[in-house]
PDB file of N, CA and C in Angstrom:
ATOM      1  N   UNK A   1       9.993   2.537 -10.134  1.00 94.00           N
ATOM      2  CA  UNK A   1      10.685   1.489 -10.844  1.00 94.00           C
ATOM      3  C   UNK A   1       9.937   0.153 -10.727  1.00 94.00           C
ATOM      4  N   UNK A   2       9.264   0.269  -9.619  1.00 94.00           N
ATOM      5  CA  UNK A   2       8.300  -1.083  -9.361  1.00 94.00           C
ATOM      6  C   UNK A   2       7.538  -1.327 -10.831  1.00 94.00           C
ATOM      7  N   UNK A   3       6.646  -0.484 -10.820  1.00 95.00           N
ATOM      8  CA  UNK A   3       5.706  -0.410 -11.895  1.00 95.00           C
ATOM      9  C   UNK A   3       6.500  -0.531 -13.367  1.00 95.00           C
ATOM     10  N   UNK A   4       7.734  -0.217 -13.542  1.00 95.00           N
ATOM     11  CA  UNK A   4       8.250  -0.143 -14.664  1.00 95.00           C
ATOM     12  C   UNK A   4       8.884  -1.722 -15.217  1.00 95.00           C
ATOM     13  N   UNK A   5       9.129  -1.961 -13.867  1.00 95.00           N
ATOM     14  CA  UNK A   5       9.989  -3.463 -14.129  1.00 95.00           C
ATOM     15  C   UNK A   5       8.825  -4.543 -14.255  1.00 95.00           C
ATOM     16  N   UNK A   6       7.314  -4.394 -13.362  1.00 95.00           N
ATOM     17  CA  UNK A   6       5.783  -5.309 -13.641  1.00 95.00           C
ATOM     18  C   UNK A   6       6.087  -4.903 -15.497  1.00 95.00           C
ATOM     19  N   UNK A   7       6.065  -3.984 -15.586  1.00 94.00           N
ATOM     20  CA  UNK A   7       5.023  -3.861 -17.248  1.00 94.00           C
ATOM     21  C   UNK A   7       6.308  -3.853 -18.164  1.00 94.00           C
ATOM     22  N   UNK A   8       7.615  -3.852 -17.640  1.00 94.00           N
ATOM     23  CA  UNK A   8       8.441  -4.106 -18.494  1.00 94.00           C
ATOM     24  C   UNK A   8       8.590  -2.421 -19.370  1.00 94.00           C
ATOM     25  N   UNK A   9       8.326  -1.622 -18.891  1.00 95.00           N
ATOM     26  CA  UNK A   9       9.005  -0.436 -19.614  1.00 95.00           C
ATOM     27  C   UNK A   9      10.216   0.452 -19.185  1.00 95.00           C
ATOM     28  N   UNK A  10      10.278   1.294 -20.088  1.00 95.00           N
ATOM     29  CA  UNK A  10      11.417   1.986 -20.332  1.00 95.00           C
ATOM     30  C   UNK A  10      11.231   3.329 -18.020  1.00 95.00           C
ATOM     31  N   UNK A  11      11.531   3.474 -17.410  1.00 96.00           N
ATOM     32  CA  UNK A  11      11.612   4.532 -16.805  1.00 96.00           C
ATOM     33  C   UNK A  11      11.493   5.765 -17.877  1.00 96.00           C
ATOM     34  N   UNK A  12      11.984   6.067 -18.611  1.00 95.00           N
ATOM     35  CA  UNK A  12      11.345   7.569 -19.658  1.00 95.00           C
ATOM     36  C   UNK A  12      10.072   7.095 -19.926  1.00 95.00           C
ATOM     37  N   UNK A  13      10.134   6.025 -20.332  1.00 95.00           N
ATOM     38  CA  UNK A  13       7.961   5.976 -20.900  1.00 95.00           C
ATOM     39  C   UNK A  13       7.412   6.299 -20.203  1.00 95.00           C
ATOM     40  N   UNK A  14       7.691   5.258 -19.117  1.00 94.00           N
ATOM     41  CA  UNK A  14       6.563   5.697 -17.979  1.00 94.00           C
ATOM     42  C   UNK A  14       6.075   7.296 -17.504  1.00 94.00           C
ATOM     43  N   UNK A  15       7.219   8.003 -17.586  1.00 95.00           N
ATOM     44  CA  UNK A  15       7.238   9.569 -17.108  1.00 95.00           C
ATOM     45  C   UNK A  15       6.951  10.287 -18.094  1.00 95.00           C
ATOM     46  N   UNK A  16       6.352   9.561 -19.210  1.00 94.00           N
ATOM     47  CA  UNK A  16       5.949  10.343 -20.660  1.00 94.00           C
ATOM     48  C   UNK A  16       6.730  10.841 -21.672  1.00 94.00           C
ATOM     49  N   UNK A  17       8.164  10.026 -21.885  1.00 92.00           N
ATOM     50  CA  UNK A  17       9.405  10.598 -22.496  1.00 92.00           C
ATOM     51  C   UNK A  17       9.495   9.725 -23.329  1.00 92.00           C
ATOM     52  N   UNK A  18      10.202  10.093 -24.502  1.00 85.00           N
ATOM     53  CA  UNK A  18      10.530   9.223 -25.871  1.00 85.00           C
ATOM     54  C   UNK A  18       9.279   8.426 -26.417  1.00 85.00           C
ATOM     55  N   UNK A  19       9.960   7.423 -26.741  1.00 91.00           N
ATOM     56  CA  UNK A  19       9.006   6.555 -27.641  1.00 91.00           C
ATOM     57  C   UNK A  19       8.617   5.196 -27.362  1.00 91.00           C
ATOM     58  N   UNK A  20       9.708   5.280 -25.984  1.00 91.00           N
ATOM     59  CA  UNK A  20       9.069   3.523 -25.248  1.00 91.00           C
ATOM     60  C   UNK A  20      10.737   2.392 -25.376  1.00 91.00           C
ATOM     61  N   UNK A  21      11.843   3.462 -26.351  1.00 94.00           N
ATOM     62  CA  UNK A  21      13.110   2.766 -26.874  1.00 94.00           C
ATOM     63  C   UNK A  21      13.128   3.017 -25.175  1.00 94.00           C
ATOM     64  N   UNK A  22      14.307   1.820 -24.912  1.00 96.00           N
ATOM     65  CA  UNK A  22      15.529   2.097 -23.991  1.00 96.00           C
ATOM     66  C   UNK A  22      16.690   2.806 -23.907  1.00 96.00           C
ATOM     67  N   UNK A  23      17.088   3.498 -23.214  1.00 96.00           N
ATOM     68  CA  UNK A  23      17.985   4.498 -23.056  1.00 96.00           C
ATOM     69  C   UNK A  23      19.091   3.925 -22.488  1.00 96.00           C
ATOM     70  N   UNK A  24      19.889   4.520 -22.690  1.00 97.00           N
ATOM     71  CA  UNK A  24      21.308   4.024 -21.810  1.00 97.00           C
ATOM     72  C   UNK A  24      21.282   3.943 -20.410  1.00 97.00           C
ATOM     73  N   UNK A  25      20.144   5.479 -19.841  1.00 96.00           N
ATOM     74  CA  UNK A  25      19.987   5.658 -18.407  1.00 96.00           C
ATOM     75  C   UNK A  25      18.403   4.804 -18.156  1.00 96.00           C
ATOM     76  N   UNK A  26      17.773   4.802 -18.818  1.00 96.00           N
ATOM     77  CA  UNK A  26      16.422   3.568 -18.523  1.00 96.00           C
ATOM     78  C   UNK A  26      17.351   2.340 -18.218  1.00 96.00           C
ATOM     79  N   UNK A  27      18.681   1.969 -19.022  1.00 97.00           N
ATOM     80  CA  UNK A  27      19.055   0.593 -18.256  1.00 97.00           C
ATOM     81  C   UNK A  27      19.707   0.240 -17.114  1.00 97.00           C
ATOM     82  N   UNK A  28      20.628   1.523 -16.852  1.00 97.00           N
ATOM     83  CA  UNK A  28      21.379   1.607 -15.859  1.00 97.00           C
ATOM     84  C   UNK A  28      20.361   1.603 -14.774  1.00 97.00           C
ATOM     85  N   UNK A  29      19.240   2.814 -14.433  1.00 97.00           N
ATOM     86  CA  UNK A  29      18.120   2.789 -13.540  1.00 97.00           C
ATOM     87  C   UNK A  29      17.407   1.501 -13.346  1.00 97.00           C
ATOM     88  N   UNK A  30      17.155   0.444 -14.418  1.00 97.00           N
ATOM     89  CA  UNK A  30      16.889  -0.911 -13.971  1.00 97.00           C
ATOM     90  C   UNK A  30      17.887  -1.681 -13.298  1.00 97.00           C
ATOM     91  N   UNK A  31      18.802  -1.941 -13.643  1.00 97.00           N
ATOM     92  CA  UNK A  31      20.281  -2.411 -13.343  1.00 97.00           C
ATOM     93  C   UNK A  31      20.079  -2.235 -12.189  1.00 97.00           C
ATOM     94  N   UNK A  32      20.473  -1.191 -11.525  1.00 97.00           N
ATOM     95  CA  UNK A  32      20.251  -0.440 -10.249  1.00 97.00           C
ATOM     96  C   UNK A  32      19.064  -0.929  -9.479  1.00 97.00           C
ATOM     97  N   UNK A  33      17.806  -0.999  -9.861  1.00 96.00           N
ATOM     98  CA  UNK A  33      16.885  -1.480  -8.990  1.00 96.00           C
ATOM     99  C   UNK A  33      17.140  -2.733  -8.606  1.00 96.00           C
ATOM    100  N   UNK A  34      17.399  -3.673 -10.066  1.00 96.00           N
ATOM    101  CA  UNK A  34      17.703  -5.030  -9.517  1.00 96.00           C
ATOM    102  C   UNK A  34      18.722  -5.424  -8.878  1.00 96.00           C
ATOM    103  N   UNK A  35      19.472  -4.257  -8.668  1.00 96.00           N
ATOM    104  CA  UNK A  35      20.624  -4.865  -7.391  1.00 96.00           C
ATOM    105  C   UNK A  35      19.747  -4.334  -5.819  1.00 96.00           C
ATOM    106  N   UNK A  36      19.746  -3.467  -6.146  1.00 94.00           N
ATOM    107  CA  UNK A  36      18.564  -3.014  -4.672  1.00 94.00           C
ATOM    108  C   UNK A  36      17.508  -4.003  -4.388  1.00 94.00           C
ATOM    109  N   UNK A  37      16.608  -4.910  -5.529  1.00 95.00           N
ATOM    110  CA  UNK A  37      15.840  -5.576  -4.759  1.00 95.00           C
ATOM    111  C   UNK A  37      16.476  -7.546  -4.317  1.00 95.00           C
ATOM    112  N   UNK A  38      17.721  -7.291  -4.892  1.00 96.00           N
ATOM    113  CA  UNK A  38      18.594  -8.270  -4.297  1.00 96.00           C
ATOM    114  C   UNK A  38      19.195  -8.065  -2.697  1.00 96.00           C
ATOM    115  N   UNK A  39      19.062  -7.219  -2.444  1.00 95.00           N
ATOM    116  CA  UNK A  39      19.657  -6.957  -1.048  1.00 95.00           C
ATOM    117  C   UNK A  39      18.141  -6.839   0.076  1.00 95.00           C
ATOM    118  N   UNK A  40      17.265  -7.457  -0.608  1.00 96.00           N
ATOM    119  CA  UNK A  40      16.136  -7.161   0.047  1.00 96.00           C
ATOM    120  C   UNK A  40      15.978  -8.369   0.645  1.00 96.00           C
ATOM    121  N   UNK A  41      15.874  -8.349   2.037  1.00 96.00           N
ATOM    122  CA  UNK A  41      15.644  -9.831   2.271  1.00 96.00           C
ATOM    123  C   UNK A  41      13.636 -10.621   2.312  1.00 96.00           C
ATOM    124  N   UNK A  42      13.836 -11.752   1.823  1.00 94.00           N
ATOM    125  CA  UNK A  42      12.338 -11.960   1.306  1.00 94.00           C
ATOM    126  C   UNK A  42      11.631 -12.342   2.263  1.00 94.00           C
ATOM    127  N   UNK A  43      12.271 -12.005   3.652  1.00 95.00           N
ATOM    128  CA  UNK A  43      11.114 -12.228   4.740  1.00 95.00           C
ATOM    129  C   UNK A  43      10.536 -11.294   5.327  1.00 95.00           C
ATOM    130  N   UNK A  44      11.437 -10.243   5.515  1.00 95.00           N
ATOM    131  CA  UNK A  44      10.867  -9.044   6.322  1.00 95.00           C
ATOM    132  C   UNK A  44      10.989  -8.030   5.533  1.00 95.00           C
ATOM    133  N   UNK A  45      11.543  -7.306   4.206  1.00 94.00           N
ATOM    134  CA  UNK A  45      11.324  -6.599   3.607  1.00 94.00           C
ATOM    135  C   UNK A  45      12.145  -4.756   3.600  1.00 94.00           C
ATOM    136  N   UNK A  46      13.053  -5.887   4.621  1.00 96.00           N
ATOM    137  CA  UNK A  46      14.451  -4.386   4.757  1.00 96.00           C
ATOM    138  C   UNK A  46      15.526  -5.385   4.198  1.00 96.00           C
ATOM    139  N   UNK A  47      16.409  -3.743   3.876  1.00 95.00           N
ATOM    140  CA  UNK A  47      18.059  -4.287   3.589  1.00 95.00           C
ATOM    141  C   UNK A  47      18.705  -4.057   4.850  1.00 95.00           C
ATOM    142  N   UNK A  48      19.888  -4.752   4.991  1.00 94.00           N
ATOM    143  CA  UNK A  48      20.891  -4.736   5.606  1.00 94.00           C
ATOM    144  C   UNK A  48      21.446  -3.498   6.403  1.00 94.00           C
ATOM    145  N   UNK A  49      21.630  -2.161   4.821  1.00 94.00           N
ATOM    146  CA  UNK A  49      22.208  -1.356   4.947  1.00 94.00           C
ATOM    147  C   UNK A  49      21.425  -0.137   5.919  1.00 94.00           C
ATOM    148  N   UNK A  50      20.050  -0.603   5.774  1.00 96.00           N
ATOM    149  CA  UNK A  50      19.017  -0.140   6.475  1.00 96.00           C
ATOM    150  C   UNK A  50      18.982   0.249   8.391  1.00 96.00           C
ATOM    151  N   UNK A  51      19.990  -0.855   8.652  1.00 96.00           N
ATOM    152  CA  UNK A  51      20.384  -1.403  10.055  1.00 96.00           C
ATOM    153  C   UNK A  51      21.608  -0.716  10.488  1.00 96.00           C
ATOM    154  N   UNK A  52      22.363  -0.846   9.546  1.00 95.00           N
ATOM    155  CA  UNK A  52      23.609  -0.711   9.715  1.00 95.00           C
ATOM    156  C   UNK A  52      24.269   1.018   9.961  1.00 95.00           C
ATOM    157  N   UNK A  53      24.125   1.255  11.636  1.00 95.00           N
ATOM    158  CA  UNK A  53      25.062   3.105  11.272  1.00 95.00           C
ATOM    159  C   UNK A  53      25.729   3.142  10.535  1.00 95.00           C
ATOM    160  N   UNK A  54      26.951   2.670  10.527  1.00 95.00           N
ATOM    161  CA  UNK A  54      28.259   2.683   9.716  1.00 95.00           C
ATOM    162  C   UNK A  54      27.994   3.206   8.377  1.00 95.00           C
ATOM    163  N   UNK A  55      26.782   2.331   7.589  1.00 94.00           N
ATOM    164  CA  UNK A  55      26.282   2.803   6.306  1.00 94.00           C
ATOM    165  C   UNK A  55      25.063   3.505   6.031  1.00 94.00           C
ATOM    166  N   UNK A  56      24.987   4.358   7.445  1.00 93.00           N
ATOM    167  CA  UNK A  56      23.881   5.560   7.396  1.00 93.00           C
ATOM    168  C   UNK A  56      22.725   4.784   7.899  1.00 93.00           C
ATOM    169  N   UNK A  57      22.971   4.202   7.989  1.00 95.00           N
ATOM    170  CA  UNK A  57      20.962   3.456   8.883  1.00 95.00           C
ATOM    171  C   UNK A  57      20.870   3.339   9.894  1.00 95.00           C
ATOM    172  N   UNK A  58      19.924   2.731  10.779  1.00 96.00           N
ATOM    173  CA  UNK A  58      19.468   3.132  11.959  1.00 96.00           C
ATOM    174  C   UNK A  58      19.042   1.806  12.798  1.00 96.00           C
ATOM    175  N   UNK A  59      19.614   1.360  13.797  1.00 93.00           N
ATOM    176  CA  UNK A  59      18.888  -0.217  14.115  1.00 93.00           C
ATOM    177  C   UNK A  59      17.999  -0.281  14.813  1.00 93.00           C
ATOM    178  N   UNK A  60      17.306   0.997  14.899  1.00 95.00           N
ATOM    179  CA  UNK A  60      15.684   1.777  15.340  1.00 95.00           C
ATOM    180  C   UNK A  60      14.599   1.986  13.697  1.00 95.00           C
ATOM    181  N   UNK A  61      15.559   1.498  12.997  1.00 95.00           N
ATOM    182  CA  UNK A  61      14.958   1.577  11.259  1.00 95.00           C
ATOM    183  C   UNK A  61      13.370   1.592  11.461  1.00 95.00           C
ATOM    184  N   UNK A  62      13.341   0.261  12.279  1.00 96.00           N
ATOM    185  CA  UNK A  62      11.792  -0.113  11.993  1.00 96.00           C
ATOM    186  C   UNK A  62      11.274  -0.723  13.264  1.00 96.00           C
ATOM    187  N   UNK A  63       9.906  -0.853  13.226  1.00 96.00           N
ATOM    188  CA  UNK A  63       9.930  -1.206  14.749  1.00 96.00           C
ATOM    189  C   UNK A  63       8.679  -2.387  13.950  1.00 96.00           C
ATOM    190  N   UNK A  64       8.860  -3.493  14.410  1.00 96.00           N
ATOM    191  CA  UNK A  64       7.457  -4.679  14.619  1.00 96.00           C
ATOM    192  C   UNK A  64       6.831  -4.503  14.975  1.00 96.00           C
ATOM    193  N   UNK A  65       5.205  -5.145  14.138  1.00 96.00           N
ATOM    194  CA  UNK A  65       3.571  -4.406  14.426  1.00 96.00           C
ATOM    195  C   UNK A  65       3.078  -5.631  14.059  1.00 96.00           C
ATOM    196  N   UNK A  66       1.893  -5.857  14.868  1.00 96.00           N
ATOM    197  CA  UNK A  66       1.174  -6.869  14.774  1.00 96.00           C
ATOM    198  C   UNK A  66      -0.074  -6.541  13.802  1.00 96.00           C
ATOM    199  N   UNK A  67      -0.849  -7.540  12.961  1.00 95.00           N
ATOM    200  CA  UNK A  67      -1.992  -7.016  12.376  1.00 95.00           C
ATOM    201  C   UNK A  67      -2.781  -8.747  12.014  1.00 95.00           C
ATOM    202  N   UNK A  68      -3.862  -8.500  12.176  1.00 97.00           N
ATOM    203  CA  UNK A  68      -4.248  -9.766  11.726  1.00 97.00           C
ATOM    204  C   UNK A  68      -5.609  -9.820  10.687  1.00 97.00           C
ATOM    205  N   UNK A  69      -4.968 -10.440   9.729  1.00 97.00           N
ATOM    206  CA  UNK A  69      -5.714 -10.446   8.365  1.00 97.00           C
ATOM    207  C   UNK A  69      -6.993 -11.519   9.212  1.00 97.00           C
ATOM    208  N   UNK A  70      -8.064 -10.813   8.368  1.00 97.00           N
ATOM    209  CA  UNK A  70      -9.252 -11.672   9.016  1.00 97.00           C
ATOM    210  C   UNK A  70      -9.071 -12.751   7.612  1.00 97.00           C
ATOM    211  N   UNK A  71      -9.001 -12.601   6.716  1.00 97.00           N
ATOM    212  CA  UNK A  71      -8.589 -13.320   5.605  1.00 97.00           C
ATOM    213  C   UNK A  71      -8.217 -14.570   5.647  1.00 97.00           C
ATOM    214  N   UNK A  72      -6.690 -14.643   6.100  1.00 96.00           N
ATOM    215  CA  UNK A  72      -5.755 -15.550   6.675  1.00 96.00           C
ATOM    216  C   UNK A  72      -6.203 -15.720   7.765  1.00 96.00           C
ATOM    217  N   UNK A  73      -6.756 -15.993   8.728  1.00 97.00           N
ATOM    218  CA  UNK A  73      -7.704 -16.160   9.927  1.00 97.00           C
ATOM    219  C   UNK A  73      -8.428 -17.738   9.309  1.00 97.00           C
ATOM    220  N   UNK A  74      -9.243 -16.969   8.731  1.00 96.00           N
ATOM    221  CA  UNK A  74     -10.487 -18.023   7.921  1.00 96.00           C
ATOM    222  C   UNK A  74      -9.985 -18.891   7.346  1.00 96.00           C
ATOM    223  N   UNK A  75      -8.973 -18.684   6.626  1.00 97.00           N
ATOM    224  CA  UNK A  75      -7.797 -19.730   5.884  1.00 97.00           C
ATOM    225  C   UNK A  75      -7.621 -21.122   6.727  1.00 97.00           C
ATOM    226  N   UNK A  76      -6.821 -20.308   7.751  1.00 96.00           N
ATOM    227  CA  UNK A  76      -6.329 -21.148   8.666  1.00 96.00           C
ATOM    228  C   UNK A  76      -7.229 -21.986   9.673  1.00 96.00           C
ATOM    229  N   UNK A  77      -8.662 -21.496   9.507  1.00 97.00           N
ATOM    230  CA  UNK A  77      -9.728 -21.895  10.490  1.00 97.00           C
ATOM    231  C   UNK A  77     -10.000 -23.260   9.923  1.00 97.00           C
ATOM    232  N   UNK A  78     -10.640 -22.981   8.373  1.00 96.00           N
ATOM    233  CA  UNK A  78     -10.858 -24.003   7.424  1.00 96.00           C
ATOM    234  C   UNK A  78      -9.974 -24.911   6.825  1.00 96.00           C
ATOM    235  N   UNK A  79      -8.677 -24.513   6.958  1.00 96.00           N
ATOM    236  CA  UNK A  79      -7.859 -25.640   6.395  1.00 96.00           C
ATOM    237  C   UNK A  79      -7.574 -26.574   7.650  1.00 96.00           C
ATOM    238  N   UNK A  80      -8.046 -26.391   9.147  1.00 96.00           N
ATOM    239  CA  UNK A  80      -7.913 -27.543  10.033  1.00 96.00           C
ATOM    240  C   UNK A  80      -8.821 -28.425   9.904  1.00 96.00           C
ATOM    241  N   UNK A  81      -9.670 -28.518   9.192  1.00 95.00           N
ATOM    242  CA  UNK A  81     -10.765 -29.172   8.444  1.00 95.00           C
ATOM    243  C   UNK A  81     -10.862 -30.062   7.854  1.00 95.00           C
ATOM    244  N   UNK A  82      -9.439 -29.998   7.309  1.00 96.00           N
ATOM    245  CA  UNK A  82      -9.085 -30.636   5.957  1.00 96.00           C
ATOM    246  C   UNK A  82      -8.387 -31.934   6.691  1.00 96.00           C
ATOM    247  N   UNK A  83      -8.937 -33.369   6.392  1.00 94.00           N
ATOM    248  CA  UNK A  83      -8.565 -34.702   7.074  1.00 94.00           C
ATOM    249  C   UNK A  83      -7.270 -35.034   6.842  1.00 94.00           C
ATOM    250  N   UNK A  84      -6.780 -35.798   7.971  1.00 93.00           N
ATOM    251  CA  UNK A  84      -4.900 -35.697   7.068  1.00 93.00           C
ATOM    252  C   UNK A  84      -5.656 -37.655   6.435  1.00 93.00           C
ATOM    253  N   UNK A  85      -4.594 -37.764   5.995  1.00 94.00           N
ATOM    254  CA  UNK A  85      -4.233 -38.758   5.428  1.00 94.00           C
ATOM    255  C   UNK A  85      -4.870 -38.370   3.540  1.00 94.00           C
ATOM    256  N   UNK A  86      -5.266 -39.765   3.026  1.00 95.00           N
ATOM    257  CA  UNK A  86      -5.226 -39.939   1.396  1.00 95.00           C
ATOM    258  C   UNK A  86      -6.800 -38.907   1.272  1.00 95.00           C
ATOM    259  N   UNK A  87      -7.350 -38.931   2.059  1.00 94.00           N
ATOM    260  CA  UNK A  87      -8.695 -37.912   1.966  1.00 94.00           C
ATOM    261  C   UNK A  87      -8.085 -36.384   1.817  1.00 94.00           C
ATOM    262  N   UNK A  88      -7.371 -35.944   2.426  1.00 94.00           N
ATOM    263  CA  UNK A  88      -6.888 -34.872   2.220  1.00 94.00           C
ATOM    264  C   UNK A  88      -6.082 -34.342   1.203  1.00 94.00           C
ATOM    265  N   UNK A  89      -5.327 -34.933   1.179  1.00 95.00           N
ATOM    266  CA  UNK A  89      -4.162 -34.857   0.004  1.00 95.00           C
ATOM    267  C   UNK A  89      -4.633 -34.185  -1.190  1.00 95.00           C
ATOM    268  N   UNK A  90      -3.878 -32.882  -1.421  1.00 95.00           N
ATOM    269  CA  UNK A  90      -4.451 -32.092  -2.475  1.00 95.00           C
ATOM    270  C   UNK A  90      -5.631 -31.402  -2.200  1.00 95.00           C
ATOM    271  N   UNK A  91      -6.288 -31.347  -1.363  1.00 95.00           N
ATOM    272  CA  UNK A  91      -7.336 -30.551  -1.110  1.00 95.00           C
ATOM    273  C   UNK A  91      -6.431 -29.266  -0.976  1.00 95.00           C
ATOM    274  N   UNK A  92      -7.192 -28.290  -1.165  1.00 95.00           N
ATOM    275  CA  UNK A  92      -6.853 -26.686  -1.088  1.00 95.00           C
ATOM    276  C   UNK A  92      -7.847 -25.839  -0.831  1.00 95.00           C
ATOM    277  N   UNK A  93      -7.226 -25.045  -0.105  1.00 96.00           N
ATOM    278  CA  UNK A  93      -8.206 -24.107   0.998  1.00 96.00           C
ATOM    279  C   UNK A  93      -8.276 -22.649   0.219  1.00 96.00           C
ATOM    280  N   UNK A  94      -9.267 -21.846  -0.462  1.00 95.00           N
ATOM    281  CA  UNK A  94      -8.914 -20.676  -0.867  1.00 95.00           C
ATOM    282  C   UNK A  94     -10.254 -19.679  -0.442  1.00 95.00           C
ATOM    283  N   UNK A  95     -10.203 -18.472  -0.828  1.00 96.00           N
ATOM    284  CA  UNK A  95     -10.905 -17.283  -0.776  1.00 96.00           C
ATOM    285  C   UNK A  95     -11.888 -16.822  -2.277  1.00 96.00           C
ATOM    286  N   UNK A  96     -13.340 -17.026  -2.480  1.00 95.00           N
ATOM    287  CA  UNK A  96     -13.800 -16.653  -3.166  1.00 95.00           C
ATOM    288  C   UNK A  96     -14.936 -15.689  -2.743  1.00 95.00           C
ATOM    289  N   UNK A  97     -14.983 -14.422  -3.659  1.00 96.00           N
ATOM    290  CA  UNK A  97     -16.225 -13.256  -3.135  1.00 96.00           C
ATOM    291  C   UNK A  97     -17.558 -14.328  -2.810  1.00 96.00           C
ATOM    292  N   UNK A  98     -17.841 -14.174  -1.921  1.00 95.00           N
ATOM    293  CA  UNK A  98     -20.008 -14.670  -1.091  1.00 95.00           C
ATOM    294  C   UNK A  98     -21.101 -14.611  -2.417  1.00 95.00           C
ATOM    295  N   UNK A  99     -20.706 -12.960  -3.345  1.00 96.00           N
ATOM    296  CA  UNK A  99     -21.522 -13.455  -4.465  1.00 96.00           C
ATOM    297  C   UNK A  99     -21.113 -14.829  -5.737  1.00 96.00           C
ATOM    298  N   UNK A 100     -19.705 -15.406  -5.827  1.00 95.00           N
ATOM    299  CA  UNK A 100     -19.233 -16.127  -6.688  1.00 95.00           C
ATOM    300  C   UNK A 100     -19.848 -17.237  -5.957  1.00 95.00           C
ATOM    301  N   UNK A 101     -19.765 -17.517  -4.953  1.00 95.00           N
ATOM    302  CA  UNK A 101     -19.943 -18.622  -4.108  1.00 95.00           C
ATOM    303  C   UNK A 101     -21.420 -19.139  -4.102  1.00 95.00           C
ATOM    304  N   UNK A 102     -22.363 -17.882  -4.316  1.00 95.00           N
ATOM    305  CA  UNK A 102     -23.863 -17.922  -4.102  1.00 95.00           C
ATOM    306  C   UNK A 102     -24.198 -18.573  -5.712  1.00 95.00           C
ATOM    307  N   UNK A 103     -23.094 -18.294  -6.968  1.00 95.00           N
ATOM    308  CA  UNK A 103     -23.795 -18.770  -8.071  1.00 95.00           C
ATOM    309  C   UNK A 103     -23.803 -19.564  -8.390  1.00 95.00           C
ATOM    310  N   UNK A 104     -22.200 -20.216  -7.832  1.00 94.00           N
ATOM    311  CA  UNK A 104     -22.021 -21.454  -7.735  1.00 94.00           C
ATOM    312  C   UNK A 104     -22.759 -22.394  -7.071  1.00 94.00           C
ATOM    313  N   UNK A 105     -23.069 -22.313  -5.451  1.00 94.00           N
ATOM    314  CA  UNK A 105     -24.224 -22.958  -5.486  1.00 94.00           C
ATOM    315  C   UNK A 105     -25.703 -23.269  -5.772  1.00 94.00           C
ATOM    316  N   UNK A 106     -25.721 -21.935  -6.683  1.00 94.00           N
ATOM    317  CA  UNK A 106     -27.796 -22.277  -7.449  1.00 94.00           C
ATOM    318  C   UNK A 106     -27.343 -23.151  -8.911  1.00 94.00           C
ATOM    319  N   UNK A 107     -25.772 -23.035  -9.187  1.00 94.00           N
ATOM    320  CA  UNK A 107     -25.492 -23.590 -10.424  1.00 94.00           C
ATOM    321  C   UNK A 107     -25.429 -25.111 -10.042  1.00 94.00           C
ATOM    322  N   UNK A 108     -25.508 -25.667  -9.424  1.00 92.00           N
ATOM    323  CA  UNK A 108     -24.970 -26.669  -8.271  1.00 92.00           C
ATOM    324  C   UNK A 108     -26.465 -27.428  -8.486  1.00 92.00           C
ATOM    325  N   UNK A 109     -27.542 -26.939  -7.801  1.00 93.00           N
ATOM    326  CA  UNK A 109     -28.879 -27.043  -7.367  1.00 93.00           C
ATOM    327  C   UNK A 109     -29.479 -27.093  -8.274  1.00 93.00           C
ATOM    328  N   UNK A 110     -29.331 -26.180  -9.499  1.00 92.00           N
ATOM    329  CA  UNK A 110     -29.976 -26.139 -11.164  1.00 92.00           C
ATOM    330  C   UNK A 110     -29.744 -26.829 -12.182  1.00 92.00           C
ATOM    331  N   UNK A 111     -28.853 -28.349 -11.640  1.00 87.00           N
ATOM    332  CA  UNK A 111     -27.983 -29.098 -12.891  1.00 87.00           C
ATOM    333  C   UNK A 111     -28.940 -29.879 -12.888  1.00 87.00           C
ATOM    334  N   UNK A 112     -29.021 -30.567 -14.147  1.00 67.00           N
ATOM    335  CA  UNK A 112     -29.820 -31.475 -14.181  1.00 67.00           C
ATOM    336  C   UNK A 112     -29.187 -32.575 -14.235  1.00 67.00           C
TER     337      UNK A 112
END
């Protein structure tokens, strides 16, 4: 349903059915997701009901894992970098591939 609700199709399309119309049950099956991803909380990525015995879940559901993006690492290395006051302001810290970066700087070096 993930993929169906990104591209905006029918659940039958996607599975190779009909003609791409909406169905009575393609809407209900959306309906349905979007109440499920309302109960999702947007920090950690469980529901409630998930926790809860009473409503079949388990408060062993999930267990916390550490991982560290070298990514977000570098982020955070380079944005202490960044001067506070009116020098800073609006500066932004991002991630570009080593080859984008390499063309940019011969494009840099090659201006006239």
């Amino acid at each position: 349903m993930e993929l169906c609700r990104t591209y905006r199709i029918p659940h039958s399309h996607y599975r190779g059915h009909g003609d791409g119309t909406w169905t009575d049950l393609d809407r209900r099956k959306a309906r349905a997701y979007e109440a499920y991803l309302k109960q999702v909380c947007p920090t950690c990525g469980t529901r409630s009901d998930e926790w809860d015995e009473d409503l079949g879940g388990d408060e062993d559901a999930y267990r916390a894992t550490t991982h560290r993006c070298i990514g977000c690492q570098i982020l955070a290395d380079r944005q202490k970098e960044i001067p506070d006051g009116d020098e800073g302001h609006g500066v932004k810290v991002a991630l570009i591939p080593t080859s984008v970066h390499a063309a940019l700087q011969f494009q840099k070096q090659h201006q006239h």
